C-alpha atoms as one frame of an Amber mdcrd trajectory, in Angstrom:
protein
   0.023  -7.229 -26.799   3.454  -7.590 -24.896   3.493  -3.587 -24.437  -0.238
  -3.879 -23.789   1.155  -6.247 -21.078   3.374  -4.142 -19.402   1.520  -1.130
 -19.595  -1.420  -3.265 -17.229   1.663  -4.543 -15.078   2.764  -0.977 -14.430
  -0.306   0.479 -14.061  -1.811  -2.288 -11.383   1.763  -1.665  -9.351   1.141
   2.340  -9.662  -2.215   1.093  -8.022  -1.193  -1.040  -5.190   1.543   1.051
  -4.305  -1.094   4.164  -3.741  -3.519   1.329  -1.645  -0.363   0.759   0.216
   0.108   4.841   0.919  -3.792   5.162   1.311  -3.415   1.954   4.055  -0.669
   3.671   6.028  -2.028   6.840   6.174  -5.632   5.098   7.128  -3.643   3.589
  10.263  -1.571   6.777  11.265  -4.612   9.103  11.481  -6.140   6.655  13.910
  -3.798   6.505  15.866  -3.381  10.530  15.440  -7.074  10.824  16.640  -7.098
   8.294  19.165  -4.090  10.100  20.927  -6.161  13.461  20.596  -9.169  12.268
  22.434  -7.386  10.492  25.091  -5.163  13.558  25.638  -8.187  16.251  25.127
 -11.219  13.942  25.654 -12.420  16.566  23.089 -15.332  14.694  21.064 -14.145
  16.202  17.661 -11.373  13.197  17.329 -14.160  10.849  18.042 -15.624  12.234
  15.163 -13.064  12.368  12.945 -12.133   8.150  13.928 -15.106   7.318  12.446
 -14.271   7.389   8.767 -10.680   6.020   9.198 -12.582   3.234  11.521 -14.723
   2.032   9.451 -13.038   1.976   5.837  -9.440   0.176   7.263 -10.889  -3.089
   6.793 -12.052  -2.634   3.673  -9.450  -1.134   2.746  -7.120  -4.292   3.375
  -9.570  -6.154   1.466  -9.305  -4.254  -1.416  -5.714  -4.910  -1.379  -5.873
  -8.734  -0.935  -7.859  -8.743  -4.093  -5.736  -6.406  -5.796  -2.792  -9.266
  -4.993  -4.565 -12.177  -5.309  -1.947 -13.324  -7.569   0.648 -12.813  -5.431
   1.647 -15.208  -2.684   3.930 -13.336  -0.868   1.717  -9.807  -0.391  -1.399
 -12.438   0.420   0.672 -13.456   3.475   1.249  -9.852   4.549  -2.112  -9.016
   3.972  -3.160 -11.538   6.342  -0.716 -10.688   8.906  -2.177  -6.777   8.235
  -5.670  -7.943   8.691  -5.000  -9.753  11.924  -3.223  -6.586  12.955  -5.641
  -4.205  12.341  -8.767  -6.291  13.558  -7.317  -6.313  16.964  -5.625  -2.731
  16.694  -9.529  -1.911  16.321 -10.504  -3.407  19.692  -8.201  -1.966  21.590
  -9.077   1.263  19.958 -12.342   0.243  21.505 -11.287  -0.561  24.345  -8.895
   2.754  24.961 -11.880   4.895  24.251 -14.033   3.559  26.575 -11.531   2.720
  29.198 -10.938   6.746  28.640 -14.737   7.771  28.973 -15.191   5.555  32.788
 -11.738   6.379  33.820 -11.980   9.688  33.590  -7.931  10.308  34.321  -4.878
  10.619  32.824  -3.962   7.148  32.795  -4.053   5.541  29.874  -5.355   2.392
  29.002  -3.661  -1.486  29.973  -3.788  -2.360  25.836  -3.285   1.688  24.564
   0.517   0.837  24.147  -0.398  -3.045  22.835  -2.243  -0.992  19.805   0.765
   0.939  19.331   2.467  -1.925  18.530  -0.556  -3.685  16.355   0.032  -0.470
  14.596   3.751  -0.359  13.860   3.676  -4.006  13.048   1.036  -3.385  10.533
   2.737  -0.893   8.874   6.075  -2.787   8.780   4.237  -5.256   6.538   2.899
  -2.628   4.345   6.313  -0.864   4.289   7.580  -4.512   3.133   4.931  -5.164
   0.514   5.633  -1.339  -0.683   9.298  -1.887  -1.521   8.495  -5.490  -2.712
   6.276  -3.445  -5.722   8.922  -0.653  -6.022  11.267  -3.787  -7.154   8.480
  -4.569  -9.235   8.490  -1.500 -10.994  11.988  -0.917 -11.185  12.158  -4.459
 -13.099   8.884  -3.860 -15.416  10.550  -0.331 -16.492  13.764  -1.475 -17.246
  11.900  -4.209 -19.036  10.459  -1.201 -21.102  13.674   0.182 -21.622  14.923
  -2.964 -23.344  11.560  -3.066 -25.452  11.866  -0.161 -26.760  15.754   0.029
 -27.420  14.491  -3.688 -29.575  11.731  -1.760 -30.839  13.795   1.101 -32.493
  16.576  -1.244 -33.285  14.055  -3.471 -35.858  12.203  -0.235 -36.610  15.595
   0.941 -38.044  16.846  -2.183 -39.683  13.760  -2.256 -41.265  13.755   1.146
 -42.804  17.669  -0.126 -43.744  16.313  -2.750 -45.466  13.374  -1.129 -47.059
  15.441   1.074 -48.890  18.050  -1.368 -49.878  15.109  -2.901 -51.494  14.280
   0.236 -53.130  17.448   1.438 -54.247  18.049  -2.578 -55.862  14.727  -2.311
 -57.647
């Protein structure tokens, strides 16, 4: 049950670590197609926002409940979430400051996402190398298992044919 254990352990970091990646690349592609359309005002990147748009959110929420147990990435989720909500309405707001403007100026709160951005993925980078520790301790964990594993497997075979050489 103890390898059982760690096998779970690794396999929910694995996990969060990809949400993490998946999270990070969410964010960059808006801000990729935001910066196309506002350069371009070519309606494909409003097209292609869409889907990043409308799963980020949900996409933070399925990594609060993935670390639900875990008090520190709750925080950073938190801060995340707060991040990206408002990263959202100034997306919002760029776009359609973009579409009336009709210039090259950019938006009052274009640069003000940038930042909601970055900051977001500072906390992600943070919670990422938090679970990298994780990992690193959970497989050297698995390295002493098994060394303990092989050394009773051994002394057992040791002893089962003392036993059999004495009878």
């Amino acid at each position: 049950t103890q390898l059982n254990s760690y096998f779970n352990s690794v396999e929910h970091t694995f996990n969060v670590i990809s949400r993490l990646d998946d999270l990070e690349s969410t964010i960059n592609d808006i801000d990729r197609f935001e910066r196309g359309y506002l350069l371009t005002h070519d309606t494909t990147y409003l097209s292609l926002l869409n889907k990043p748009t409308t799963t980020l959110l949900s996409k933070a929420d399925t990594l609060k409940q993935m670390s639900s147990d875990n008090e520190d990435a709750r925080k950073d989720i938190s801060f995340i979430n707060s991040f990206l909500a408002v990263r959202l309405n100034d997306l919002r707001s760029d776009l359609e400051y973009a579409d009336t403007n009709k210039s090259a100026v950019l938006s009052p709160s274009y640069f003000e996402g940038r930042k909601r951005s970055w900051n977001a993925i500072m906390y992600i980078q943070r919670m990422r190398e938090r679970e990298q520790k994780m990992l690193s301790m959970r497989n050297n964990f698995r390295y002493t298992y098994e060394r303990l594993t092989y050394s009773n497997i051994t002394l057992l075979f040791f002893v089962f044919g003392l036993v059999t050489l004495i009878l």
